[in-house]
Amino acid sequence: MELSYWELKNWFTNVDYTIVGSGIVGLHAGLRLRERFPNAKILVLEKGMLPQGASTKNAGFACFGSLSEIIDDLKTHSEEDVVQLIEKRWRGLQLLRKRLGDIAIDFKPHGGYEVFLKEDEIGFNDCVSKLPFINEILKPLFKADVFSKEVDRFGFKNIEEYLIFNPFEAQIDTGNMMQELLKQAIAADILILNQQTVTSYLDKGNGVEVVLNDFSFTSKKILFATNGFANALTKGAVLPARAQVLITEPIPNLDIKGTFHLDRGYYYFRNIGDRILLGGGRNLDFETETTTEFGQTKIVQNKLEDLLKNVILPNQEFQIAHRWSGIMGVGNSKNPVVTQLSENVFCGVRLGGMGVAIGSLIGTELADLI
Ligand SMILES: Cc1cc2nc3c(=O)[nH]c(=O)nc-3n(C[C@H](O)[C@H](O)[C@H](O)COP(=O)(O)OP(=O)(O)OC[C@H]3O[C@@H](n4cnc5c(N)ncnc54)[C@H](O)[C@@H]3O)c2cc1C
């Protein structure tokens, strides 16, 4: 690549902070660095035409965990860990709303529901029996009961009569959120370059050599916010997890409003206006879905369509308008990895399935490592 004197001077000389990845975490890290260092040169490098991982692909649930997910997490994490994680998601959501504004992100506090299939009666009964305990451990944070039983009024089929309702859950417009974040980053004089893949880096002690495909430059510090693409960087602590999604054409008189969880969070659906967005099914084929490649598979898409027909919209005609996928970062713990890798190299990755909530906080924590 041949660069001019001006291009080198303005974009690639005296770079203080290079952020890799322009998702929720990368952009929040940039905004936080700008708050702390008003005169620094901050450069964001993004390999996609748009942020190209999970932040522009997700379902827009402003959530912090369904009842069954929380119960599930208690099997592998301590109670303290679980409550702390929920608190971080909750605080992250407040930060996101404060920074971007409810109007900009189209925040709709419709509440969230967990739906249990008839065939999962054992799971349902387990959740109901543990509901008072979970409410109790969340009381200090929410000052009210989070979960309650409610009769299904949405006309779902093949499910338990009762849903679990959470009034603190909401939905946002993911596209609006990311556009507003990008606008704020540009207004804060953060340089963003798209279609630039960082292929390697070398921490030289007094700075980092950042290598793009056919070009390199020096940055004082580098911050990786590459989430599902951070496997090599974190020596295997982060695995990619593809998530497939579909959306219907508008459905006349759709009476479903809110965010809905099914099967311990493996499926999720919501209304977007009068359409239904439905995603999930990674658990049908974990091996194939452990990938950084975007794409769809028959096994997952067929299951999603089956759920639409037989559970979510049993009495309505619908058509699928569009399908897509995104790449999440997961691992053996639900806690993100926010750490210093060497003198001038930092990362904030492994956001899991609730990065809309926790992402703003992790971006801030990443920036505050410096
Ligand atoms: C289908 C789907 C539905 C979801 N639904 C929800 C939801 O409803 N609610 C919720 O809270 N969370 C949801 N999530 C999770 C949430 O979207 C993520 O946790 C969050 O977006 C992660 O943000 P991030 O900034 O860490 O990662 P990303 O958004 O993935 O950003 C990482 C960026 O790094 C870039 N990058 C990677 N490697 C390089 C490189 N070498 N050089 C340059 N750039 C690079 C990528 O292109 C990408 O843009 C969902 C995720 C998916 C996929």
Short mmCIF file of C-alpha atoms and ligand atoms in Angstrom, two decimals:
data_model
loop_
_atom_site.label_atom_id
_atom_site.label_comp_id
_atom_site.label_asym_id
_atom_site.label_seq_id
_atom_site.Cartn_x
_atom_site.Cartn_y
_atom_site.Cartn_z
CA MET A 1 0.00 0.00 0.00
CA GLU A 2 1.36 3.40 -1.00
CA LEU A 3 0.50 6.11 1.50
CA SER A 4 1.10 9.86 1.15
CA TYR A 5 2.98 12.02 3.61
CA TRP A 6 -0.40 13.44 4.71
CA GLU A 7 -2.01 10.06 5.19
CA LEU A 8 0.90 8.86 7.27
CA LYS A 9 1.03 12.09 9.29
CA ASN A 10 -2.66 12.36 10.15
CA TRP A 11 -3.65 8.73 10.58
CA PHE A 12 -0.58 6.66 11.41
CA THR A 13 1.94 8.91 13.21
CA ASN A 14 1.99 9.53 16.97
CA VAL A 15 -0.89 7.13 17.51
CA ASP A 16 -1.53 6.83 21.23
CA TYR A 17 -4.21 4.16 21.31
CA THR A 18 -5.13 1.66 18.62
CA ILE A 19 -8.35 -0.23 19.23
CA VAL A 20 -8.94 -3.40 17.22
CA GLY A 21 -12.65 -4.00 16.57
CA SER A 22 -15.45 -1.45 16.29
CA GLY A 23 -18.15 -3.41 18.11
CA ILE A 24 -19.86 -2.30 21.30
CA VAL A 25 -16.72 -2.89 23.35
CA GLY A 26 -14.25 -1.22 20.99
CA LEU A 27 -16.34 1.92 20.57
CA HIS A 28 -17.11 2.24 24.27
CA ALA A 29 -13.40 1.79 25.02
CA GLY A 30 -12.65 4.59 22.55
CA LEU A 31 -15.21 6.93 24.12
CA ARG A 32 -13.86 6.21 27.59
CA LEU A 33 -10.27 6.84 26.48
CA ARG A 34 -11.40 10.15 24.98
CA GLU A 35 -12.97 11.14 28.32
CA ARG A 36 -9.68 10.44 30.07
CA PHE A 37 -7.28 11.69 27.39
CA PRO A 38 -8.82 14.65 25.53
CA ASN A 39 -5.79 15.17 23.26
CA ALA A 40 -4.81 11.60 22.47
CA LYS A 41 -4.82 10.20 18.95
CA ILE A 42 -7.22 7.24 19.05
CA LEU A 43 -7.48 4.96 16.04
CA VAL A 44 -10.03 2.15 15.61
CA LEU A 45 -9.27 -0.58 13.07
CA GLU A 46 -12.17 -2.74 11.91
CA LYS A 47 -11.88 -5.64 9.53
CA GLY A 48 -15.46 -5.41 8.27
CA MET A 49 -17.28 -2.91 6.09
CA LEU A 50 -19.38 -2.43 9.23
CA PRO A 51 -18.69 -3.77 12.72
CA GLN A 52 -18.66 -7.40 11.66
CA GLY A 53 -19.00 -9.75 14.62
CA ALA A 54 -21.97 -9.60 16.95
CA SER A 55 -22.74 -5.97 17.70
CA THR A 56 -24.66 -5.27 14.48
CA LYS A 57 -26.07 -8.81 14.27
CA ASN A 58 -27.74 -9.31 17.63
CA ALA A 59 -31.36 -9.53 18.72
CA GLY A 60 -31.44 -6.30 20.73
CA PHE A 61 -32.47 -7.80 24.06
CA ALA A 62 -31.64 -5.46 26.92
CA CYS A 63 -31.47 -8.37 29.35
CA PHE A 64 -29.40 -9.72 32.19
CA GLY A 65 -30.34 -13.42 32.30
CA SER A 66 -33.52 -15.49 32.26
CA LEU A 67 -34.52 -17.50 35.33
CA SER A 68 -33.38 -20.84 33.86
CA GLU A 69 -30.07 -19.35 32.68
CA ILE A 70 -29.36 -17.97 36.14
CA ILE A 71 -30.19 -21.35 37.72
CA ASP A 72 -27.94 -23.02 35.12
CA ASP A 73 -25.09 -20.60 35.81
CA LEU A 74 -25.30 -21.38 39.53
CA LYS A 75 -24.21 -24.93 38.66
CA THR A 76 -20.86 -23.74 37.29
CA HIS A 77 -20.27 -20.38 39.00
CA SER A 78 -20.46 -19.34 42.65
CA GLU A 79 -23.52 -17.43 43.86
CA GLU A 80 -21.34 -14.36 44.35
CA ASP A 81 -20.02 -14.62 40.78
CA VAL A 82 -23.50 -14.98 39.31
CA VAL A 83 -24.91 -12.01 41.23
CA GLN A 84 -21.87 -9.91 40.34
CA LEU A 85 -22.26 -10.72 36.65
CA ILE A 86 -25.94 -9.78 36.74
CA GLU A 87 -25.04 -6.53 38.48
CA LYS A 88 -22.47 -5.76 35.77
CA ARG A 89 -25.02 -6.43 33.02
CA TRP A 90 -27.51 -4.20 34.78
CA ARG A 91 -24.97 -1.41 35.31
CA GLY A 92 -23.81 -1.81 31.71
CA LEU A 93 -27.37 -1.30 30.49
CA GLN A 94 -27.70 1.87 32.54
CA LEU A 95 -24.42 3.16 31.11
CA LEU A 96 -25.55 2.36 27.56
CA ARG A 97 -28.84 4.19 28.09
CA LYS A 98 -27.14 7.16 29.70
CA ARG A 99 -24.50 7.48 27.01
CA LEU A 100 -26.73 7.01 23.96
CA GLY A 101 -30.18 8.00 25.25
CA ASP A 102 -33.38 5.92 25.22
CA ILE A 103 -34.73 7.67 22.15
CA ALA A 104 -31.62 7.03 20.09
CA ILE A 105 -31.62 3.30 20.88
CA ASP A 106 -35.42 3.01 20.74
CA PHE A 107 -35.53 1.55 24.26
CA LYS A 108 -38.85 -0.20 24.86
CA PRO A 109 -39.47 -1.49 28.41
CA HIS A 110 -42.02 -4.16 27.44
CA GLY A 111 -40.57 -6.67 29.89
CA GLY A 112 -39.22 -10.14 29.16
CA TYR A 113 -40.66 -13.64 29.41
CA GLU A 114 -39.36 -17.14 29.67
CA VAL A 115 -41.39 -19.75 27.82
CA PHE A 116 -41.22 -23.46 28.67
CA LEU A 117 -42.07 -26.17 26.15
CA LYS A 118 -44.58 -28.79 27.32
CA GLU A 119 -41.86 -31.42 26.96
CA ASP A 120 -39.73 -29.49 29.50
CA GLU A 121 -42.12 -29.80 32.45
CA ILE A 122 -39.27 -30.87 34.73
CA GLY A 123 -37.28 -27.76 33.83
CA PHE A 124 -40.32 -25.58 34.39
CA ASN A 125 -41.04 -27.07 37.82
CA ASP A 126 -37.39 -26.70 38.80
CA CYS A 127 -37.48 -23.01 37.84
CA VAL A 128 -40.72 -22.38 39.72
CA SER A 129 -39.36 -24.05 42.84
CA LYS A 130 -36.15 -21.97 42.74
CA LEU A 131 -37.85 -18.70 41.78
CA PRO A 132 -38.21 -17.37 45.37
CA PHE A 133 -34.52 -18.05 46.07
CA ILE A 134 -33.37 -16.27 42.89
CA ASN A 135 -35.62 -13.31 43.68
CA GLU A 136 -34.09 -13.17 47.13
CA ILE A 137 -30.48 -13.08 45.92
CA LEU A 138 -31.37 -10.35 43.39
CA LYS A 139 -33.36 -8.22 45.89
CA PRO A 140 -30.41 -6.08 47.01
CA LEU A 141 -29.82 -5.05 43.38
CA PHE A 142 -33.38 -4.55 42.09
CA LYS A 143 -35.18 -3.74 45.36
CA ALA A 144 -38.13 -5.75 44.09
CA ASP A 145 -39.00 -9.24 42.88
CA VAL A 146 -37.50 -9.79 39.42
CA PHE A 147 -39.32 -12.97 38.37
CA SER A 148 -42.99 -13.91 38.67
CA LYS A 149 -45.37 -16.47 37.15
CA GLU A 150 -47.83 -15.20 34.56
CA VAL A 151 -50.44 -16.97 32.46
CA ASP A 152 -49.55 -17.01 28.73
CA ARG A 153 -51.68 -14.39 26.99
CA PHE A 154 -49.86 -14.54 23.65
CA GLY A 155 -51.50 -17.69 22.28
CA PHE A 156 -48.30 -19.76 22.14
CA LYS A 157 -48.78 -23.50 21.62
CA ASN A 158 -47.20 -26.64 23.04
CA ILE A 159 -45.93 -24.76 26.06
CA GLU A 160 -46.57 -24.68 29.80
CA GLU A 161 -49.58 -22.57 30.75
CA TYR A 162 -47.41 -20.20 32.78
CA LEU A 163 -44.58 -17.98 31.60
CA ILE A 164 -41.97 -16.41 33.86
CA PHE A 165 -42.16 -12.63 33.60
CA ASN A 166 -39.33 -10.15 34.23
CA PRO A 167 -40.45 -6.49 34.22
CA PHE A 168 -36.86 -5.19 34.15
CA GLU A 169 -36.12 -6.53 30.68
CA ALA A 170 -36.48 -4.38 27.55
CA GLN A 171 -35.74 -4.29 23.84
CA ILE A 172 -33.66 -1.89 21.79
CA ASP A 173 -33.00 -1.21 18.10
CA THR A 174 -29.57 -2.70 17.51
CA GLY A 175 -28.97 -0.81 14.26
CA ASN A 176 -29.81 2.52 15.89
CA MET A 177 -27.59 1.73 18.86
CA MET A 178 -24.55 1.01 16.69
CA GLN A 179 -25.12 4.03 14.46
CA GLU A 180 -25.39 6.29 17.49
CA LEU A 181 -22.21 4.81 18.97
CA LEU A 182 -20.36 5.36 15.69
CA LYS A 183 -21.66 8.93 15.49
CA GLN A 184 -20.48 9.66 19.04
CA ALA A 185 -17.08 8.13 18.34
CA ILE A 186 -16.60 10.28 15.25
CA ALA A 187 -17.83 13.37 17.11
CA ALA A 188 -15.26 12.59 19.80
CA ASP A 189 -12.52 12.77 17.16
CA ILE A 190 -11.87 9.02 17.17
CA LEU A 191 -10.50 7.86 13.82
CA ILE A 192 -12.23 4.76 12.46
CA LEU A 193 -10.84 2.81 9.51
CA ASN A 194 -12.89 -0.04 8.07
CA GLN A 195 -11.75 -3.09 6.12
CA GLN A 196 -8.46 -3.12 7.99
CA THR A 197 -7.51 -6.45 9.51
CA VAL A 198 -4.80 -6.48 12.15
CA THR A 199 -2.81 -9.57 11.18
CA SER A 200 -0.16 -9.41 13.92
CA TYR A 201 1.53 -7.12 16.43
CA LEU A 202 4.80 -6.84 18.29
CA ASP A 203 5.14 -5.20 21.70
CA LYS A 204 8.53 -3.48 21.56
CA GLY A 205 8.37 -2.11 25.09
CA ASN A 206 8.27 1.56 24.10
CA GLY A 207 5.34 0.96 21.72
CA VAL A 208 3.62 -1.67 19.63
CA GLU A 209 4.20 -2.39 15.98
CA VAL A 210 0.74 -2.97 14.52
CA VAL A 211 0.70 -5.02 11.32
CA LEU A 212 -2.12 -4.74 8.80
CA ASN A 213 -2.04 -6.89 5.69
CA ASP A 214 0.65 -5.03 3.79
CA PHE A 215 1.60 -2.19 6.10
CA SER A 216 2.65 -1.50 9.66
CA PHE A 217 2.79 1.47 12.03
CA THR A 218 3.59 2.15 15.69
CA SER A 219 1.04 2.77 18.41
CA LYS A 220 1.82 3.48 22.07
CA LYS A 221 -0.80 0.98 23.21
CA ILE A 222 -3.09 -1.50 21.50
CA LEU A 223 -6.47 -2.66 22.84
CA PHE A 224 -8.12 -5.73 21.36
CA ALA A 225 -11.93 -5.73 21.38
CA THR A 226 -12.23 -8.66 18.98
CA ASN A 227 -14.55 -10.88 21.02
CA GLY A 228 -15.28 -14.11 19.10
CA PHE A 229 -12.15 -13.65 16.99
CA ALA A 230 -9.80 -13.60 19.99
CA ASN A 231 -9.03 -17.32 20.22
CA ALA A 232 -5.33 -17.09 19.29
CA LEU A 233 -4.84 -13.87 21.26
CA THR A 234 -6.16 -15.45 24.46
CA LYS A 235 -4.55 -18.86 23.88
CA GLY A 236 -7.88 -20.60 23.57
CA ALA A 237 -9.76 -18.88 26.42
CA VAL A 238 -12.26 -17.54 23.89
CA LEU A 239 -14.07 -19.75 21.42
CA PRO A 240 -16.16 -18.45 18.54
CA ALA A 241 -19.86 -19.28 18.71
CA ARG A 242 -22.01 -18.63 15.69
CA ALA A 243 -25.63 -17.65 16.28
CA GLN A 244 -28.23 -17.85 13.49
CA VAL A 245 -31.23 -15.57 13.27
CA LEU A 246 -34.29 -15.06 11.10
CA ILE A 247 -36.94 -12.39 10.81
CA THR A 248 -40.47 -12.65 9.42
CA GLU A 249 -42.28 -10.31 7.08
CA PRO A 250 -44.74 -8.01 8.91
CA ILE A 251 -47.64 -10.00 10.42
CA PRO A 252 -51.02 -8.20 10.49
CA ASN A 253 -52.38 -7.68 14.03
CA LEU A 254 -49.39 -9.29 15.70
CA ASP A 255 -50.14 -9.39 19.40
CA ILE A 256 -46.70 -10.36 20.70
CA LYS A 257 -44.71 -7.64 22.44
CA GLY A 258 -41.57 -8.14 24.45
CA THR A 259 -38.46 -10.28 24.60
CA PHE A 260 -38.82 -14.03 25.03
CA HIS A 261 -36.40 -16.77 26.10
CA LEU A 262 -36.77 -20.48 25.49
CA ASP A 263 -34.73 -23.50 26.54
CA ARG A 264 -32.19 -21.91 28.94
CA GLY A 265 -31.46 -19.10 26.53
CA TYR A 266 -30.65 -21.33 23.56
CA TYR A 267 -33.59 -19.76 21.70
CA TYR A 268 -34.79 -16.17 21.85
CA PHE A 269 -37.48 -14.23 20.05
CA ARG A 270 -39.04 -10.79 20.14
CA ASN A 271 -41.27 -8.55 18.13
CA ILE A 272 -39.72 -5.82 16.03
CA GLY A 273 -42.78 -3.74 15.30
CA ASP A 274 -45.09 -6.31 13.71
CA ARG A 275 -42.40 -8.77 12.76
CA ILE A 276 -40.91 -11.63 14.79
CA LEU A 277 -37.16 -12.06 15.10
CA LEU A 278 -36.11 -15.54 16.24
CA GLY A 279 -32.64 -16.89 16.85
CA GLY A 280 -30.76 -19.72 18.49
CA GLY A 281 -30.31 -23.44 18.06
CA ARG A 282 -26.54 -23.49 18.46
CA ASN A 283 -26.97 -26.41 20.86
CA LEU A 284 -28.26 -28.60 17.99
CA ASP A 285 -24.77 -28.74 16.50
CA PHE A 286 -22.15 -27.16 18.74
CA GLU A 287 -19.27 -28.44 16.63
CA THR A 288 -20.37 -26.81 13.38
CA GLU A 289 -21.37 -23.60 15.17
CA THR A 290 -17.93 -23.22 16.80
CA THR A 291 -16.72 -21.13 13.89
CA THR A 292 -15.78 -17.59 12.89
CA GLU A 293 -17.44 -18.12 9.48
CA PHE A 294 -20.81 -16.45 8.96
CA GLY A 295 -23.50 -18.69 7.46
CA GLN A 296 -26.63 -20.74 8.01
CA THR A 297 -27.28 -24.46 8.28
CA LYS A 298 -30.38 -26.50 7.50
CA ILE A 299 -30.54 -28.18 10.89
CA VAL A 300 -30.73 -24.86 12.76
CA GLN A 301 -32.93 -23.02 10.28
CA ASN A 302 -35.42 -25.92 10.12
CA LYS A 303 -35.68 -25.94 13.91
CA LEU A 304 -36.26 -22.17 13.98
CA GLU A 305 -39.05 -22.50 11.41
CA ASP A 306 -40.53 -25.41 13.34
CA LEU A 307 -40.66 -23.29 16.51
CA LEU A 308 -42.34 -20.46 14.61
CA LYS A 309 -44.99 -22.78 13.18
CA ASN A 310 -45.69 -24.93 16.21
CA VAL A 311 -44.99 -22.71 19.20
CA ILE A 312 -44.75 -18.99 18.50
CA LEU A 313 -47.17 -18.34 15.64
CA PRO A 314 -49.34 -21.47 15.55
CA ASN A 315 -52.45 -19.73 14.27
CA GLN A 316 -50.94 -17.23 11.88
CA GLU A 317 -49.61 -17.25 8.38
CA PHE A 318 -46.09 -15.90 8.17
CA GLN A 319 -43.24 -15.62 5.74
CA ILE A 320 -39.53 -15.47 6.44
CA ALA A 321 -38.14 -12.18 5.15
CA HIS A 322 -34.46 -12.60 5.91
CA ARG A 323 -31.85 -14.74 7.67
CA TRP A 324 -28.36 -13.95 8.97
CA SER A 325 -25.77 -14.98 11.53
CA GLY A 326 -23.31 -13.39 13.95
CA ILE A 327 -20.23 -14.54 15.84
CA MET A 328 -20.12 -14.43 19.64
CA GLY A 329 -17.18 -15.14 21.95
CA VAL A 330 -17.72 -17.78 24.65
CA GLY A 331 -15.61 -19.89 27.01
CA ASN A 332 -15.68 -21.95 30.16
CA SER A 333 -16.83 -18.96 32.22
CA LYS A 334 -19.48 -16.34 31.57
CA ASN A 335 -17.07 -13.68 32.83
CA PRO A 336 -15.47 -11.58 30.08
CA VAL A 337 -11.67 -11.54 29.81
CA VAL A 338 -10.47 -8.00 30.51
CA THR A 339 -6.74 -8.12 30.94
CA GLN A 340 -3.28 -6.80 30.12
CA LEU A 341 -1.43 -9.21 27.83
CA SER A 342 1.94 -7.46 27.84
CA GLU A 343 3.33 -4.02 28.68
CA ASN A 344 1.38 -2.21 25.93
CA VAL A 345 -1.22 -4.76 24.88
CA PHE A 346 -4.69 -5.15 26.41
CA CYS A 347 -7.87 -7.04 25.62
CA GLY A 348 -11.57 -6.98 26.54
CA VAL A 349 -13.16 -10.05 24.98
CA ARG A 350 -15.48 -13.08 25.54
CA LEU A 351 -18.71 -11.13 25.82
CA GLY A 352 -20.99 -14.16 25.50
CA GLY A 353 -24.67 -13.81 24.70
CA MET A 354 -25.38 -10.68 26.72
CA GLY A 355 -22.90 -8.17 25.33
CA VAL A 356 -25.52 -5.51 24.64
CA ALA A 357 -25.87 -5.26 28.40
CA ILE A 358 -22.35 -5.76 29.60
CA GLY A 359 -20.49 -4.38 26.55
CA SER A 360 -20.47 -0.72 27.55
CA LEU A 361 -19.04 -1.57 30.95
CA ILE A 362 -16.41 -3.93 29.53
CA GLY A 363 -15.35 -1.22 27.05
CA THR A 364 -14.94 1.16 29.96
CA GLU A 365 -13.04 -1.41 32.04
CA LEU A 366 -10.75 -2.13 29.08
CA ALA A 367 -9.93 1.56 28.66
CA ASP A 368 -9.39 1.90 32.40
CA LEU A 369 -6.69 -0.81 32.35
CA ILE A 370 -4.48 1.95 30.94
C1 LIG B 1 -27.23 -13.41 16.63
C2 LIG B 1 -26.83 -12.80 17.92
C3 LIG B 1 -27.81 -12.37 18.81
C4 LIG B 1 -27.45 -11.75 20.01
N1 LIG B 1 -28.43 -11.23 20.79
C5 LIG B 1 -28.08 -10.51 21.88
C6 LIG B 1 -29.07 -9.84 22.64
O1 LIG B 1 -30.24 -9.85 22.29
N2 LIG B 1 -28.69 -9.17 23.76
C7 LIG B 1 -27.39 -9.13 24.15
O2 LIG B 1 -27.08 -8.53 25.20
N3 LIG B 1 -26.41 -9.72 23.42
C8 LIG B 1 -26.73 -10.39 22.29
N4 LIG B 1 -25.76 -10.97 21.55
C9 LIG B 1 -24.37 -10.84 21.99
C10 LIG B 1 -23.81 -9.45 21.71
O3 LIG B 1 -24.17 -9.03 20.43
C11 LIG B 1 -22.28 -9.50 21.84
O4 LIG B 1 -21.94 -9.99 23.13
C12 LIG B 1 -21.63 -8.12 21.68
O5 LIG B 1 -22.08 -7.51 20.50
C13 LIG B 1 -20.14 -8.27 21.65
O6 LIG B 1 -19.56 -7.02 21.34
P1 LIG B 1 -18.01 -6.92 21.05
O7 LIG B 1 -17.73 -5.51 20.76
O8 LIG B 1 -17.25 -7.59 22.13
O9 LIG B 1 -17.78 -7.86 19.79
P2 LIG B 1 -18.12 -7.70 18.24
O10 LIG B 1 -19.35 -6.95 18.02
O11 LIG B 1 -18.04 -9.06 17.65
O12 LIG B 1 -16.92 -6.81 17.74
C14 LIG B 1 -15.63 -7.35 17.47
C15 LIG B 1 -15.14 -6.67 16.21
O13 LIG B 1 -13.76 -6.98 16.00
C16 LIG B 1 -13.54 -7.05 14.61
N5 LIG B 1 -12.30 -7.79 14.40
C17 LIG B 1 -12.05 -9.07 14.77
N6 LIG B 1 -10.79 -9.40 14.48
C18 LIG B 1 -10.21 -8.32 13.90
C19 LIG B 1 -8.92 -8.03 13.37
N7 LIG B 1 -7.95 -8.94 13.40
N8 LIG B 1 -8.68 -6.80 12.82
C20 LIG B 1 -9.66 -5.86 12.80
N9 LIG B 1 -10.91 -6.07 13.31
C21 LIG B 1 -11.18 -7.28 13.85
C22 LIG B 1 -14.78 -7.78 14.10
O14 LIG B 1 -14.98 -7.56 12.71
C23 LIG B 1 -15.88 -7.16 14.97
O15 LIG B 1 -16.52 -6.07 14.36
C24 LIG B 1 -26.08 -11.61 20.35
C25 LIG B 1 -25.09 -12.06 19.46
C26 LIG B 1 -25.46 -12.64 18.26
C27 LIG B 1 -24.38 -13.10 17.32
#
